[in-house]
Amino acid sequence: TMIHQTEWRHIASGITYHNGYITNSSTGRKLGLSYSKERENLRLRMCPNKYLLGNNVEEVSMVKLTEFFEELSHVFSYNFGEAPIQRIDATHTLITELDPRVYFTYLCNERGHLRYVHGSSLYYNHNNEGRLKVFYDKVREVDERKTWGGKQKMPTHLRDKNLTRFELRLNSNKQVQKAIMPKEYEVPRLGHLLTFEKIENLNKYWKEHYKTIPKMTELPYDFTKIEGASKVKKEILMLALASLGRNNVENLIKQAEFSGALKTKKQRSDAREILKPFQKRGTKSNHILELDEKIKNSVPSYD
């Protein structure tokens, strides 16, 4: 039987527990905590940044997060370090030159994923594993989304900035294990995650999943190193292909498939050969080069 109507305050820490939630008195934010009377079945749901900082635009340090879980373990007489991790949203927020939606055009379809845009977000949903990658406008999300404790407040130093969020959502214990401890077979627990090595593993895994998204969209043309009408026509076709846009070309192939024009696997494969110039000669747009650099320089907050 879950306890739903309990309310108490821990004086030393300022933690208030009520109706399945813990409230941080200094930020007004909540986290979900439910347990049985015997506390043998305890479940915690939280966004560390929101709870401890009052927003999840900024990043809480690992030192502060570790101290919080040590305190929580003391209050509830439960070692949270032993708690298995069921889900992690790995993310950083990038201060970008442009509105996040500008970059979507240059982030192309990835094999094994369903790519789609909804509102101001770009999704890559893995077809089999349920793993999800999301690019979205953090400013819009803060302004529009209601969460426990009410709306977030944008930190003063980040107001009027373009904030592009890249988030990797790992939705199972198995996916978390693959990300933070790929060479081990132990069930990943919170105590594992709160170490320098495992956080570095997670950050590296986050970056790797950004890298696997195809981004070669520009096709340079050059008439100075060719001769003959056929080669000139080929260069012009490359320019036309680039102008149409890689994502648009891929969507047209899908439309042809849905229309019945590509009935076999071989026909679909042959049709995709039109994308080879992007793979062989393609380069990245300046917008993607900007994102690449900012993803590369994203590091966890330790202190």
mmCIF file of C-alpha atoms in Angstrom:
data_model
loop_
_atom_site.group_PDB
_atom_site.id
_atom_site.type_symbol
_atom_site.label_atom_id
_atom_site.label_comp_id
_atom_site.label_asym_id
_atom_site.label_seq_id
_atom_site.Cartn_x
_atom_site.Cartn_y
_atom_site.Cartn_z
ATOM 1 C CA THR A 1 0.000 0.000 0.000
ATOM 2 C CA MET A 2 1.488 3.346 -1.043
ATOM 3 C CA ILE A 3 1.469 6.228 1.408
ATOM 4 C CA HIS A 4 -0.293 9.178 -0.246
ATOM 5 C CA GLN A 5 -1.509 11.376 2.601
ATOM 6 C CA THR A 6 1.635 11.708 4.691
ATOM 7 C CA GLU A 7 3.125 15.125 5.418
ATOM 8 C CA TRP A 8 6.240 15.856 7.440
ATOM 9 C CA ARG A 9 9.232 18.204 7.479
ATOM 10 C CA HIS A 10 12.835 17.318 8.173
ATOM 11 C CA ILE A 11 14.096 20.357 10.124
ATOM 12 C CA ALA A 12 17.828 19.984 9.472
ATOM 13 C CA SER A 13 17.554 19.661 5.700
ATOM 14 C CA GLY A 14 14.370 21.649 5.109
ATOM 15 C CA ILE A 15 12.929 18.737 3.124
ATOM 16 C CA THR A 16 9.140 18.520 3.164
ATOM 17 C CA TYR A 17 7.392 15.293 2.155
ATOM 18 C CA HIS A 18 3.722 15.399 1.207
ATOM 19 C CA ASN A 19 1.414 13.295 -0.949
ATOM 20 C CA GLY A 20 4.144 11.485 -2.881
ATOM 21 C CA TYR A 21 6.369 14.534 -3.409
ATOM 22 C CA ILE A 22 9.365 16.101 -1.724
ATOM 23 C CA THR A 23 9.538 19.887 -1.882
ATOM 24 C CA ASN A 24 12.687 21.964 -1.806
ATOM 25 C CA SER A 25 11.796 24.953 0.347
ATOM 26 C CA SER A 26 14.508 27.149 -1.189
ATOM 27 C CA THR A 27 13.418 26.670 -4.828
ATOM 28 C CA GLY A 28 9.785 25.577 -4.477
ATOM 29 C CA ARG A 29 10.492 22.671 -6.844
ATOM 30 C CA LYS A 30 9.321 19.091 -6.308
ATOM 31 C CA LEU A 31 10.516 15.564 -6.936
ATOM 32 C CA GLY A 32 8.385 12.452 -6.885
ATOM 33 C CA LEU A 33 9.054 9.941 -4.112
ATOM 34 C CA SER A 34 6.816 6.997 -3.304
ATOM 35 C CA TYR A 35 7.435 4.053 -0.999
ATOM 36 C CA SER A 36 5.658 1.221 0.784
ATOM 37 C CA LYS A 37 5.099 1.278 4.522
ATOM 38 C CA GLU A 38 8.056 -1.049 4.947
ATOM 39 C CA ARG A 39 10.113 1.130 2.525
ATOM 40 C CA GLU A 40 11.072 -2.008 0.651
ATOM 41 C CA ASN A 41 9.733 -0.585 -2.608
ATOM 42 C CA LEU A 42 10.916 2.979 -3.078
ATOM 43 C CA ARG A 43 10.729 4.959 -6.318
ATOM 44 C CA LEU A 44 12.269 8.360 -7.011
ATOM 45 C CA ARG A 45 11.502 10.572 -10.031
ATOM 46 C CA MET A 46 13.401 13.798 -10.379
ATOM 47 C CA CYS A 47 15.091 16.375 -12.559
ATOM 48 C CA PRO A 48 18.133 17.289 -10.411
ATOM 49 C CA ASN A 49 18.592 20.715 -11.987
ATOM 50 C CA LYS A 50 14.979 21.794 -11.469
ATOM 51 C CA TYR A 51 14.856 20.546 -7.902
ATOM 52 C CA LEU A 52 18.165 21.955 -6.699
ATOM 53 C CA LEU A 53 18.526 25.083 -8.865
ATOM 54 C CA GLY A 54 14.909 25.942 -9.613
ATOM 55 C CA ASN A 55 15.387 25.471 -13.365
ATOM 56 C CA ASN A 56 16.867 22.912 -15.731
ATOM 57 C CA VAL A 57 18.472 25.397 -18.080
ATOM 58 C CA GLU A 58 21.538 25.522 -15.871
ATOM 59 C CA GLU A 59 23.366 22.369 -14.772
ATOM 60 C CA VAL A 60 23.784 21.293 -11.169
ATOM 61 C CA SER A 61 27.297 20.207 -10.184
ATOM 62 C CA MET A 62 28.064 16.583 -9.387
ATOM 63 C CA VAL A 63 29.340 17.660 -5.956
ATOM 64 C CA LYS A 64 25.994 19.247 -5.054
ATOM 65 C CA LEU A 65 24.065 16.313 -6.483
ATOM 66 C CA THR A 66 26.116 13.783 -4.524
ATOM 67 C CA GLU A 67 25.658 15.797 -1.332
ATOM 68 C CA PHE A 68 21.900 15.893 -1.930
ATOM 69 C CA PHE A 69 21.580 12.117 -2.307
ATOM 70 C CA GLU A 70 23.717 11.569 0.781
ATOM 71 C CA GLU A 71 21.373 13.857 2.695
ATOM 72 C CA LEU A 72 18.305 12.135 1.254
ATOM 73 C CA SER A 73 19.729 8.736 2.231
ATOM 74 C CA HIS A 74 20.128 9.981 5.792
ATOM 75 C CA VAL A 75 16.602 11.434 5.971
ATOM 76 C CA PHE A 76 14.902 8.289 4.653
ATOM 77 C CA SER A 77 17.328 5.740 6.151
ATOM 78 C CA TYR A 78 17.748 4.291 2.682
ATOM 79 C CA ASN A 79 20.957 4.026 0.684
ATOM 80 C CA PHE A 80 20.046 5.743 -2.586
ATOM 81 C CA GLY A 81 23.418 4.752 -3.962
ATOM 82 C CA GLU A 82 22.034 1.214 -4.279
ATOM 83 C CA ALA A 83 18.932 2.312 -6.223
ATOM 84 C CA PRO A 84 18.851 0.895 -9.792
ATOM 85 C CA ILE A 85 18.523 3.532 -12.527
ATOM 86 C CA GLN A 86 15.493 3.062 -14.777
ATOM 87 C CA ARG A 87 15.867 6.161 -16.955
ATOM 88 C CA ILE A 88 18.322 8.958 -17.729
ATOM 89 C CA ASP A 89 17.906 12.042 -19.881
ATOM 90 C CA ALA A 90 21.458 13.003 -20.869
ATOM 91 C CA THR A 91 21.606 16.577 -22.099
ATOM 92 C CA HIS A 92 23.408 19.887 -22.423
ATOM 93 C CA THR A 93 21.975 23.240 -23.455
ATOM 94 C CA LEU A 94 23.923 25.073 -26.163
ATOM 95 C CA ILE A 95 23.930 28.838 -26.555
ATOM 96 C CA THR A 96 23.626 29.086 -30.334
ATOM 97 C CA GLU A 97 23.846 31.937 -32.803
ATOM 98 C CA LEU A 98 20.413 31.225 -34.261
ATOM 99 C CA ASP A 99 16.969 29.929 -33.337
ATOM 100 C CA PRO A 100 17.190 26.138 -32.754
ATOM 101 C CA ARG A 101 14.764 25.403 -35.610
ATOM 102 C CA VAL A 102 17.251 26.797 -38.149
ATOM 103 C CA TYR A 103 19.543 23.814 -37.509
ATOM 104 C CA PHE A 104 16.872 21.170 -38.130
ATOM 105 C CA THR A 105 17.223 21.456 -41.929
ATOM 106 C CA TYR A 106 20.847 20.313 -41.703
ATOM 107 C CA LEU A 107 20.218 17.348 -39.383
ATOM 108 C CA CYS A 108 19.252 14.523 -41.718
ATOM 109 C CA ASN A 109 17.559 11.129 -41.537
ATOM 110 C CA GLU A 110 19.434 8.488 -39.554
ATOM 111 C CA ARG A 111 19.099 4.812 -40.441
ATOM 112 C CA GLY A 112 17.055 2.842 -37.903
ATOM 113 C CA HIS A 113 15.293 5.955 -36.603
ATOM 114 C CA LEU A 114 12.042 7.731 -37.307
ATOM 115 C CA ARG A 115 12.861 11.415 -37.824
ATOM 116 C CA TYR A 116 10.049 13.909 -37.384
ATOM 117 C CA VAL A 117 9.462 17.512 -36.351
ATOM 118 C CA HIS A 118 6.723 18.400 -33.883
ATOM 119 C CA GLY A 119 6.302 22.032 -32.934
ATOM 120 C CA SER A 120 9.732 23.426 -32.102
ATOM 121 C CA SER A 121 11.302 19.986 -31.534
ATOM 122 C CA LEU A 122 13.131 17.535 -33.793
ATOM 123 C CA TYR A 123 12.863 13.863 -32.803
ATOM 124 C CA TYR A 124 14.875 10.762 -33.680
ATOM 125 C CA ASN A 125 12.995 7.751 -32.338
ATOM 126 C CA HIS A 126 14.896 4.461 -32.568
ATOM 127 C CA ASN A 127 12.716 1.914 -34.347
ATOM 128 C CA ASN A 128 13.464 -1.008 -32.014
ATOM 129 C CA GLU A 129 15.016 0.130 -28.754
ATOM 130 C CA GLY A 130 12.763 3.065 -27.882
ATOM 131 C CA ARG A 131 15.804 5.275 -27.376
ATOM 132 C CA LEU A 132 15.026 8.883 -28.265
ATOM 133 C CA LYS A 133 17.114 11.845 -29.393
ATOM 134 C CA VAL A 134 15.560 15.294 -29.274
ATOM 135 C CA PHE A 135 16.664 18.754 -30.374
ATOM 136 C CA TYR A 136 14.442 21.506 -29.069
ATOM 137 C CA ASP A 137 14.088 25.150 -28.198
ATOM 138 C CA LYS A 138 14.805 25.408 -24.489
ATOM 139 C CA VAL A 139 13.550 28.994 -24.255
ATOM 140 C CA ARG A 140 10.159 28.019 -25.663
ATOM 141 C CA GLU A 141 9.973 24.961 -23.402
ATOM 142 C CA VAL A 142 10.665 27.029 -20.287
ATOM 143 C CA ASP A 143 8.067 29.620 -21.320
ATOM 144 C CA GLU A 144 5.318 27.141 -22.181
ATOM 145 C CA ARG A 145 5.730 24.011 -20.092
ATOM 146 C CA LYS A 146 4.155 23.739 -16.655
ATOM 147 C CA THR A 147 5.943 21.448 -14.197
ATOM 148 C CA TRP A 148 5.855 20.538 -10.521
ATOM 149 C CA GLY A 149 6.241 23.765 -8.584
ATOM 150 C CA GLY A 150 4.912 25.952 -11.416
ATOM 151 C CA LYS A 151 6.704 27.477 -14.372
ATOM 152 C CA GLN A 152 10.471 27.740 -14.402
ATOM 153 C CA LYS A 153 12.204 31.100 -14.449
ATOM 154 C CA MET A 154 14.854 31.761 -17.055
ATOM 155 C CA PRO A 155 18.161 32.736 -15.380
ATOM 156 C CA THR A 156 18.922 36.423 -15.963
ATOM 157 C CA HIS A 157 22.222 35.830 -17.775
ATOM 158 C CA LEU A 158 20.517 33.526 -20.300
ATOM 159 C CA ARG A 159 17.599 35.778 -21.199
ATOM 160 C CA ASP A 160 17.461 36.845 -24.849
ATOM 161 C CA LYS A 161 19.768 33.951 -25.809
ATOM 162 C CA ASN A 162 19.099 31.224 -28.373
ATOM 163 C CA LEU A 163 19.180 27.996 -26.370
ATOM 164 C CA THR A 164 19.376 24.771 -28.371
ATOM 165 C CA ARG A 165 18.993 21.609 -26.325
ATOM 166 C CA PHE A 166 20.209 18.201 -27.480
ATOM 167 C CA GLU A 167 18.795 15.466 -25.287
ATOM 168 C CA LEU A 168 19.412 11.707 -25.340
ATOM 169 C CA ARG A 169 16.659 9.832 -23.506
ATOM 170 C CA LEU A 170 17.607 6.381 -22.259
ATOM 171 C CA ASN A 171 14.329 4.740 -21.324
ATOM 172 C CA SER A 172 15.381 1.457 -19.725
ATOM 173 C CA ASN A 173 17.871 0.027 -17.266
ATOM 174 C CA LYS A 174 19.519 -1.851 -20.151
ATOM 175 C CA GLN A 175 20.042 1.343 -22.162
ATOM 176 C CA VAL A 176 21.534 3.073 -19.117
ATOM 177 C CA GLN A 177 23.883 0.136 -18.581
ATOM 178 C CA LYS A 178 25.072 0.346 -22.182
ATOM 179 C CA ALA A 179 25.788 4.049 -21.797
ATOM 180 C CA ILE A 180 27.604 4.270 -18.458
ATOM 181 C CA MET A 181 29.149 0.813 -17.945
ATOM 182 C CA PRO A 182 29.341 -0.938 -21.330
ATOM 183 C CA LYS A 183 32.076 -3.406 -20.308
ATOM 184 C CA GLU A 184 30.356 -4.511 -17.113
ATOM 185 C CA TYR A 185 27.298 -6.664 -16.538
ATOM 186 C CA GLU A 186 26.172 -5.316 -13.195
ATOM 187 C CA VAL A 187 22.832 -3.522 -12.937
ATOM 188 C CA PRO A 188 23.607 0.231 -13.075
ATOM 189 C CA ARG A 189 22.833 1.964 -9.803
ATOM 190 C CA LEU A 190 22.882 5.572 -8.703
ATOM 191 C CA GLY A 191 26.164 5.049 -6.855
ATOM 192 C CA HIS A 192 27.762 3.986 -10.134
ATOM 193 C CA LEU A 193 26.569 7.091 -11.931
ATOM 194 C CA LEU A 194 27.836 9.522 -9.305
ATOM 195 C CA THR A 195 31.473 8.887 -10.184
ATOM 196 C CA PHE A 196 33.798 10.764 -12.517
ATOM 197 C CA GLU A 197 34.338 7.712 -14.748
ATOM 198 C CA LYS A 198 30.655 6.953 -15.316
ATOM 199 C CA ILE A 199 29.702 10.588 -15.895
ATOM 200 C CA GLU A 200 32.489 10.813 -18.471
ATOM 201 C CA ASN A 201 31.127 7.646 -20.113
ATOM 202 C CA LEU A 202 27.643 9.167 -20.260
ATOM 203 C CA ASN A 203 28.918 12.443 -21.712
ATOM 204 C CA LYS A 204 30.918 10.555 -24.352
ATOM 205 C CA TYR A 205 27.876 8.413 -25.205
ATOM 206 C CA TRP A 206 25.763 11.569 -25.607
ATOM 207 C CA LYS A 207 28.311 13.023 -28.015
ATOM 208 C CA GLU A 208 28.540 9.774 -30.003
ATOM 209 C CA HIS A 209 24.788 9.791 -30.579
ATOM 210 C CA TYR A 210 25.004 13.315 -31.930
ATOM 211 C CA LYS A 211 27.798 12.264 -34.302
ATOM 212 C CA THR A 212 25.817 9.383 -35.837
ATOM 213 C CA ILE A 213 23.195 11.762 -37.255
ATOM 214 C CA PRO A 214 24.081 12.445 -40.940
ATOM 215 C CA LYS A 215 24.914 16.105 -41.522
ATOM 216 C CA MET A 216 26.605 16.297 -44.952
ATOM 217 C CA THR A 217 24.182 18.557 -46.826
ATOM 218 C CA GLU A 218 26.340 20.863 -48.953
ATOM 219 C CA LEU A 219 27.553 19.838 -52.431
ATOM 220 C CA PRO A 220 30.295 22.133 -53.757
ATOM 221 C CA TYR A 221 30.615 22.440 -57.526
ATOM 222 C CA ASP A 222 33.696 23.328 -59.557
ATOM 223 C CA PHE A 223 33.895 23.878 -63.332
ATOM 224 C CA THR A 224 37.643 24.605 -63.312
ATOM 225 C CA LYS A 225 38.769 20.975 -63.074
ATOM 226 C CA ILE A 226 36.400 19.382 -65.620
ATOM 227 C CA GLU A 227 35.862 19.406 -69.363
ATOM 228 C CA GLY A 228 32.942 18.411 -71.561
ATOM 229 C CA ALA A 229 29.184 18.857 -71.582
ATOM 230 C CA SER A 230 28.386 15.642 -69.694
ATOM 231 C CA LYS A 231 30.614 16.598 -66.780
ATOM 232 C CA VAL A 232 29.245 20.136 -66.714
ATOM 233 C CA LYS A 233 25.699 18.761 -66.620
ATOM 234 C CA LYS A 234 26.710 16.463 -63.776
ATOM 235 C CA GLU A 235 28.061 19.419 -61.786
ATOM 236 C CA ILE A 236 24.852 21.354 -62.385
ATOM 237 C CA LEU A 237 22.803 18.359 -61.237
ATOM 238 C CA MET A 238 24.896 18.257 -58.058
ATOM 239 C CA LEU A 239 24.057 21.901 -57.468
ATOM 240 C CA ALA A 240 20.348 21.238 -58.093
ATOM 241 C CA LEU A 241 20.436 18.281 -55.693
ATOM 242 C CA ALA A 242 22.002 20.410 -52.973
ATOM 243 C CA SER A 243 19.487 23.210 -53.599
ATOM 244 C CA LEU A 244 16.600 20.781 -53.198
ATOM 245 C CA GLY A 245 18.094 19.670 -49.899
ATOM 246 C CA ARG A 246 19.098 16.252 -48.627
ATOM 247 C CA ASN A 247 16.105 15.878 -46.330
ATOM 248 C CA ASN A 248 13.724 16.779 -49.170
ATOM 249 C CA VAL A 249 15.368 14.211 -51.461
ATOM 250 C CA GLU A 250 15.001 11.511 -48.806
ATOM 251 C CA ASN A 251 11.373 12.475 -48.230
ATOM 252 C CA LEU A 252 10.686 12.203 -51.973
ATOM 253 C CA ILE A 253 12.147 8.683 -51.965
ATOM 254 C CA LYS A 254 9.819 7.806 -49.094
ATOM 255 C CA GLN A 255 6.884 9.319 -50.972
ATOM 256 C CA ALA A 256 7.757 7.207 -54.023
ATOM 257 C CA GLU A 257 7.889 4.115 -51.822
ATOM 258 C CA PHE A 258 4.509 4.859 -50.244
ATOM 259 C CA SER A 259 3.050 5.522 -53.700
ATOM 260 C CA GLY A 260 4.042 2.058 -54.878
ATOM 261 C CA ALA A 261 6.785 3.192 -57.251
ATOM 262 C CA LEU A 262 9.459 1.307 -55.282
ATOM 263 C CA LYS A 263 8.100 -2.147 -54.606
ATOM 264 C CA THR A 264 11.218 -4.169 -53.741
ATOM 265 C CA LYS A 265 14.132 -3.764 -51.378
ATOM 266 C CA LYS A 266 16.509 -3.567 -54.347
ATOM 267 C CA GLN A 267 14.461 -0.815 -55.982
ATOM 268 C CA ARG A 268 14.505 1.185 -52.753
ATOM 269 C CA SER A 269 18.258 0.646 -52.431
ATOM 270 C CA ASP A 270 18.858 1.669 -56.049
ATOM 271 C CA ALA A 271 16.768 4.814 -55.582
ATOM 272 C CA ARG A 272 18.865 5.809 -52.589
ATOM 273 C CA GLU A 273 21.952 5.896 -54.790
ATOM 274 C CA ILE A 274 20.910 9.450 -55.634
ATOM 275 C CA LEU A 275 22.156 10.324 -52.129
ATOM 276 C CA LYS A 276 25.708 9.085 -52.832
ATOM 277 C CA PRO A 277 27.022 12.533 -53.801
ATOM 278 C CA PHE A 278 26.184 13.754 -50.291
ATOM 279 C CA GLN A 279 28.125 10.839 -48.825
ATOM 280 C CA LYS A 280 31.123 11.155 -51.186
ATOM 281 C CA ARG A 281 31.397 14.895 -51.784
ATOM 282 C CA GLY A 282 29.163 16.422 -49.182
ATOM 283 C CA THR A 283 30.351 18.935 -46.620
ATOM 284 C CA LYS A 284 28.720 20.398 -43.542
ATOM 285 C CA SER A 285 26.971 23.744 -43.426
ATOM 286 C CA ASN A 286 28.414 26.503 -41.267
ATOM 287 C CA HIS A 287 25.445 26.069 -38.939
ATOM 288 C CA ILE A 288 26.385 22.439 -38.293
ATOM 289 C CA LEU A 289 30.050 23.324 -37.845
ATOM 290 C CA GLU A 290 28.882 25.683 -35.111
ATOM 291 C CA LEU A 291 26.840 22.924 -33.448
ATOM 292 C CA ASP A 292 29.723 20.435 -33.782
ATOM 293 C CA GLU A 293 32.073 22.760 -31.943
ATOM 294 C CA LYS A 294 29.612 23.452 -29.144
ATOM 295 C CA ILE A 295 28.761 19.773 -28.702
ATOM 296 C CA LYS A 296 32.486 18.964 -28.611
ATOM 297 C CA ASN A 297 33.099 21.547 -25.882
ATOM 298 C CA SER A 298 30.154 20.464 -23.699
ATOM 299 C CA VAL A 299 31.372 19.035 -20.413
ATOM 300 C CA PRO A 300 29.632 18.007 -17.161
ATOM 301 C CA SER A 301 29.668 20.354 -14.184
ATOM 302 C CA TYR A 302 31.713 18.709 -11.453
ATOM 303 C CA ASP A 303 32.342 21.456 -8.886
#
